[in-house]
Coordinates of C-alpha atoms in Angstrom, one line a residue:
X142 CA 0.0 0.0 0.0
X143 CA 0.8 3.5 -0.7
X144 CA 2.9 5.1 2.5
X145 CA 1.4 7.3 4.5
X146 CA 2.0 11.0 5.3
X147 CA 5.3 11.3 7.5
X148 CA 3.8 11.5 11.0
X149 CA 5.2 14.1 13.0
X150 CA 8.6 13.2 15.5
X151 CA 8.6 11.3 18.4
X152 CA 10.4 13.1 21.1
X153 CA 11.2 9.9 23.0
X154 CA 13.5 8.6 20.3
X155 CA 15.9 11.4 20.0
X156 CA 17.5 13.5 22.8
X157 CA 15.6 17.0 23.5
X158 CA 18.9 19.5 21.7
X159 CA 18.8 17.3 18.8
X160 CA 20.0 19.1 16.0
X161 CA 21.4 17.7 13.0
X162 CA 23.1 21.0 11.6
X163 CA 24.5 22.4 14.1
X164 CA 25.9 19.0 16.1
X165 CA 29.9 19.6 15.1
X166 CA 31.0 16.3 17.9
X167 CA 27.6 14.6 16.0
X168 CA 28.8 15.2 12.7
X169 CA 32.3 14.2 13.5
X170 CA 31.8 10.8 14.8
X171 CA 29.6 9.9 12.3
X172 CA 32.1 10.2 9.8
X173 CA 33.5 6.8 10.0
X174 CA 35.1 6.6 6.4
X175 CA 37.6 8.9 5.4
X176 CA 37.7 10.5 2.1
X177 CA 34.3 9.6 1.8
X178 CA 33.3 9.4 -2.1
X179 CA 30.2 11.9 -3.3
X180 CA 27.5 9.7 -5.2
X181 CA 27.7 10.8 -8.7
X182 CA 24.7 10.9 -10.2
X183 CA 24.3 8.6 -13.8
X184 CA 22.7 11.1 -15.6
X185 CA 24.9 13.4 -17.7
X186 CA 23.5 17.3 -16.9
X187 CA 24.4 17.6 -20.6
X188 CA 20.9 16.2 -21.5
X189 CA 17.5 18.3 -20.5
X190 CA 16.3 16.3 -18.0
X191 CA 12.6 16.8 -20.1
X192 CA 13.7 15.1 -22.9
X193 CA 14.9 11.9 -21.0
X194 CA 12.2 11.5 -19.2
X195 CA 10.0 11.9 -22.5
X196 CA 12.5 9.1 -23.5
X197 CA 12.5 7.0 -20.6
X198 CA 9.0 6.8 -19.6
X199 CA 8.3 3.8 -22.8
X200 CA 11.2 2.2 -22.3
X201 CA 10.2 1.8 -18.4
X202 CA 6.2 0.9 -19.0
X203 CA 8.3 -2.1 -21.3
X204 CA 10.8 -2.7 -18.7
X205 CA 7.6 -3.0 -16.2
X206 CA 5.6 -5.4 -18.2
X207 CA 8.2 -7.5 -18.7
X208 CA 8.8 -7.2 -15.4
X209 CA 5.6 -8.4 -14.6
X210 CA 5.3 -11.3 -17.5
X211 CA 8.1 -12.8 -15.4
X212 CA 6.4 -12.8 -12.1
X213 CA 8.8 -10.2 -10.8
X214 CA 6.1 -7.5 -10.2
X215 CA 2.9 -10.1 -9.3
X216 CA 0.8 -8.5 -6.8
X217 CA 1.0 -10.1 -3.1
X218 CA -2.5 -10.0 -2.6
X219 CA -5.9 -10.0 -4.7
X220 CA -6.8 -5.9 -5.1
X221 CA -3.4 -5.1 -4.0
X222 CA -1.8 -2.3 -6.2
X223 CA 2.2 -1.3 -6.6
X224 CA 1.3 2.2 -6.9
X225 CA 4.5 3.2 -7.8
X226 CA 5.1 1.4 -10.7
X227 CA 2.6 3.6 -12.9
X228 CA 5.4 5.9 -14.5
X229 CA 4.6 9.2 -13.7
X230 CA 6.9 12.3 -13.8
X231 CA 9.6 13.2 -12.0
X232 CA 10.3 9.5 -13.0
X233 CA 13.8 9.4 -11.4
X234 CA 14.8 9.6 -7.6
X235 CA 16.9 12.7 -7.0
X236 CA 19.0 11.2 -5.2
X237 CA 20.2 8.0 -7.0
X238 CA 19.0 8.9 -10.7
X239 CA 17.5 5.5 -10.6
X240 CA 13.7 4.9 -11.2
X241 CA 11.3 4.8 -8.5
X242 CA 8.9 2.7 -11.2
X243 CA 11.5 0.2 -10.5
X244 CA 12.1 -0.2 -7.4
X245 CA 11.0 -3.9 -5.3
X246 CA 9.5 -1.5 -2.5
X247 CA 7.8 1.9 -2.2
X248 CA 9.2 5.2 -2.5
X249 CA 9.6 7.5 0.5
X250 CA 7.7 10.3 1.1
X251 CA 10.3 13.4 1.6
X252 CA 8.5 16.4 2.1
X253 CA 9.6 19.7 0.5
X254 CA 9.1 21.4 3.6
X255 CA 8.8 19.4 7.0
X256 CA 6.1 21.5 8.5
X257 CA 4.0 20.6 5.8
X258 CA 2.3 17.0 4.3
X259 CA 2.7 18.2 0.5
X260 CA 4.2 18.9 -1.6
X261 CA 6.1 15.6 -1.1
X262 CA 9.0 14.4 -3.4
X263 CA 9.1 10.3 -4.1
X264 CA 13.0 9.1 -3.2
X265 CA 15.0 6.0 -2.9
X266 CA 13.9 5.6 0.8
X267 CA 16.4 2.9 1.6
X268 CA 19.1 4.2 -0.4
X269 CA 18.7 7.6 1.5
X270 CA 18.6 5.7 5.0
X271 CA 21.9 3.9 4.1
X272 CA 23.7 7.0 2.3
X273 CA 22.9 8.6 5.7
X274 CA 24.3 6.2 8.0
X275 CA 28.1 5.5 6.2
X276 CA 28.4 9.4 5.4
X277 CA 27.1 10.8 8.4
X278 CA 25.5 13.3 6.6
X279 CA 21.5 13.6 7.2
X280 CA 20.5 16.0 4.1
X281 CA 18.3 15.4 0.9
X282 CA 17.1 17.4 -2.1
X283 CA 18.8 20.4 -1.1
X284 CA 17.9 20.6 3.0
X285 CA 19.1 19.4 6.5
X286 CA 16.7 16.6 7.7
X287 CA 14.7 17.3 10.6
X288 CA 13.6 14.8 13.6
X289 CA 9.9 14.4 12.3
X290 CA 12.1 13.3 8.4
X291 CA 14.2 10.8 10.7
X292 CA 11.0 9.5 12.5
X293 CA 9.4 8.9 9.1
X294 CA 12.2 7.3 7.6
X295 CA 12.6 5.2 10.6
X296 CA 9.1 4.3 10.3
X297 CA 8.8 3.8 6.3
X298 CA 12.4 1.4 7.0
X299 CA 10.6 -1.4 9.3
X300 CA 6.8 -1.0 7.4
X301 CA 8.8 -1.9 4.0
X302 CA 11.3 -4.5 5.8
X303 CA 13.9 -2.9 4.2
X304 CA 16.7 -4.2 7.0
X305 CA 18.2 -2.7 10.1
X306 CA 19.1 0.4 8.7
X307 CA 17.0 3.3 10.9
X308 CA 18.6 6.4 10.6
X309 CA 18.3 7.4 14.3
X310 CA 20.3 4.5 15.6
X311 CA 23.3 6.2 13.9
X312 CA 22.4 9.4 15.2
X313 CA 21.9 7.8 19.1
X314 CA 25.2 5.9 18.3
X315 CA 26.9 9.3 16.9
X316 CA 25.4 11.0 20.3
X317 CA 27.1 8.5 22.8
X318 CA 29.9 8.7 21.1
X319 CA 30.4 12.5 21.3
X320 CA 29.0 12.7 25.3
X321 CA 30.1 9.7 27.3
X322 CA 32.6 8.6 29.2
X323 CA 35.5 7.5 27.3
X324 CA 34.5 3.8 27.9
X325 CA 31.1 4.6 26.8
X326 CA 32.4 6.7 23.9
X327 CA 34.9 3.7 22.5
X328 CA 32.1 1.0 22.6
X329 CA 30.0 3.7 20.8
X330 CA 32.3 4.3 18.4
X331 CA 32.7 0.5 17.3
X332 CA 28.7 0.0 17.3
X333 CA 28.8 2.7 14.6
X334 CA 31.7 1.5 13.1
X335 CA 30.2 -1.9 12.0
X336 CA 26.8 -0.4 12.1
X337 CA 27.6 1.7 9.1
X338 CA 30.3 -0.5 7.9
X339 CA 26.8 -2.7 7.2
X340 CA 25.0 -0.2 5.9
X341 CA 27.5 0.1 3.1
X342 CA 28.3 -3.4 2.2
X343 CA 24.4 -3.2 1.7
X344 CA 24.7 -0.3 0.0
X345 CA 26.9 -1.3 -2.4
X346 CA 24.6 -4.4 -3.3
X347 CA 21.9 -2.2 -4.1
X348 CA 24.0 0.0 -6.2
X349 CA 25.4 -3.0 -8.0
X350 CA 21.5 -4.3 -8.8
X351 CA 20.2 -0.2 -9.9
X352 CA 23.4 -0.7 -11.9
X353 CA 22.5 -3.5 -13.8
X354 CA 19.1 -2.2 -14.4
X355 CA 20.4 1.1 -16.0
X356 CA 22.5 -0.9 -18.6
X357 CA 18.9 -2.6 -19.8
X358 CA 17.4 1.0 -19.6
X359 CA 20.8 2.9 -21.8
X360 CA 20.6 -0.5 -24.8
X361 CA 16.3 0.5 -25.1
X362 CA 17.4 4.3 -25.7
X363 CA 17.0 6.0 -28.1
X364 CA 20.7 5.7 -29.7
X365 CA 21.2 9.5 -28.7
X366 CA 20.4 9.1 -25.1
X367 CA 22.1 6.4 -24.3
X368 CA 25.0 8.9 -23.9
X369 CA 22.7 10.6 -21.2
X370 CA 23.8 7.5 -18.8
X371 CA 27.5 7.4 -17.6
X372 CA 28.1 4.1 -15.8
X373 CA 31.7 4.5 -15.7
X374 CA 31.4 8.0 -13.3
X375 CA 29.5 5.4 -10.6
X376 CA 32.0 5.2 -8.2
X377 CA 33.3 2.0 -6.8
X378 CA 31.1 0.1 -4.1
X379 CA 34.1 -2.4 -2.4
X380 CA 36.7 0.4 -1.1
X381 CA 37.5 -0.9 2.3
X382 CA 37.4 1.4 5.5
X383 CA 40.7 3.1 6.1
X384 CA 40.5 5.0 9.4
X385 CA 39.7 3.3 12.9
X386 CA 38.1 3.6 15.7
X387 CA 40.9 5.0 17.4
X388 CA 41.8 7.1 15.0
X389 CA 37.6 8.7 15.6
X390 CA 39.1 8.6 18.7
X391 CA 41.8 10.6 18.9
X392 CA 40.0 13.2 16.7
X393 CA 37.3 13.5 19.3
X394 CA 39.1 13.7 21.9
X395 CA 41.4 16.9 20.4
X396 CA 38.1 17.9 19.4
X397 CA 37.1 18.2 23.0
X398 CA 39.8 19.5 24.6
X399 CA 40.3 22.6 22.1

């Protein structure tokens, strides 16, 4: 079924100061990998994004019943609809470039502004949890995201059983790890460690999947457009961690004492 509208945040599952903007010692220790990469988006800004999606939106109604010949998009239950795969524009996620017609579960529900049910933008939902959690950076479509967008997300991530990957457990982990005692801090710092070290392995599977999709969706372009998707700038998915926990640690601690 269709998600419903973001309810508003749940004051017990974040501390009262939460910010997300502002949290310097938050922002830090959730910044487990160093020289983390920026996504690069697969669509060339060469092309008017118009013109591909008046391109893209046959090849994906194909893609779909094909899709759906095979078994691969068979309804769960009699009268049960999978609402998002009815193309309808904007016909990519803004965040991946990857279509939300495509995707095996629902599209979150970001909202433009957060005070406010609609307008609403339809994203990757898990790919945004998981980009959050290994870069430590809680921001989408051009704004910070607030505690009632982390309470949704958390929500939408255990409606769609879409894994362990909530949001605010990196945030609480990120917290402890910035306020404790230095016992408290090192066991936090682990937890998020292989918390987000998770999230990216995971991460990198789903990339390798949306991947796969787009070189079916660039050989049914229009031999023009193809161009419009560059595979090669996707950055790699397998780079192992370099820092370590005590390296977070040390950078913490200097942080605290300056």
């Amino acid at each position: 079924d269709e998600p419903a509208t973001p309810p508003a945040a749940r004051a017990e599952d974040l501390d009262g100061d939460w910010s997300i903007a502002t949290s310097a010692k938050t922002a830090q220790a959730t910044q487990t990998f160093e020289d983390e990469e920026e996504f690069v988006q697969p669509w060339s800004p060469e092309f008017d994004e118009a013109e591909i999606e008046v391109a893209l939106e046959p090849v994906l109604k194909e893609m779909l019943g094909q899709d759906k010949s095979k078994g691969k998009g068979k309804e769960k239950a009699p009268g049960s609809v999978r609402w998002w795969t009815r193309p309808t524009s904007p016909l990519l996620c803004p965040l991946s470039g990857f279509p939300t017609s495509l995707l095996p579960y629902p599209p979150f529900k970001l909202r433009v502004d957060p005070a406010k049910s609609t307008p609403h933008r339809l994203v990757d939902g898990k790919f945004l949890a998981m980009t959050c959690i290994v870069t430590g950076r809680y921001s989408a479509c051009g704004r910070e995201l607030q505690s009632s967008d982390i309470s949704a997300l958390d929500d939408y991530i255990h409606r769609c059983k879409l894994g362990p990957y909530r949001p605010s457990r990196g945030i609480s982990l990120a917290q402890q790890a910035a306020h404790g005692t230095p016992e408290e801090r090192e066991t936090a710092l682990q937890e998020l460690d292989k918390f987000a070290a998770a999230a990216r392995n995971e991460l990198g599977k789903v990339r390798r999947i949306q991947e796969n999709r787009l070189v079916q969706i660039k050989q049914a372009l229009p031999p023009h457009f193809q161009a419009a998707i560059r595979l090669e700038a996707l950055p790699p998915t397998n780079r192992r961690r370099s820092s370590t926990s005590s390296a977070s640690t040390r950078g913490m601690s200097s942080e605290s004492s300056g």
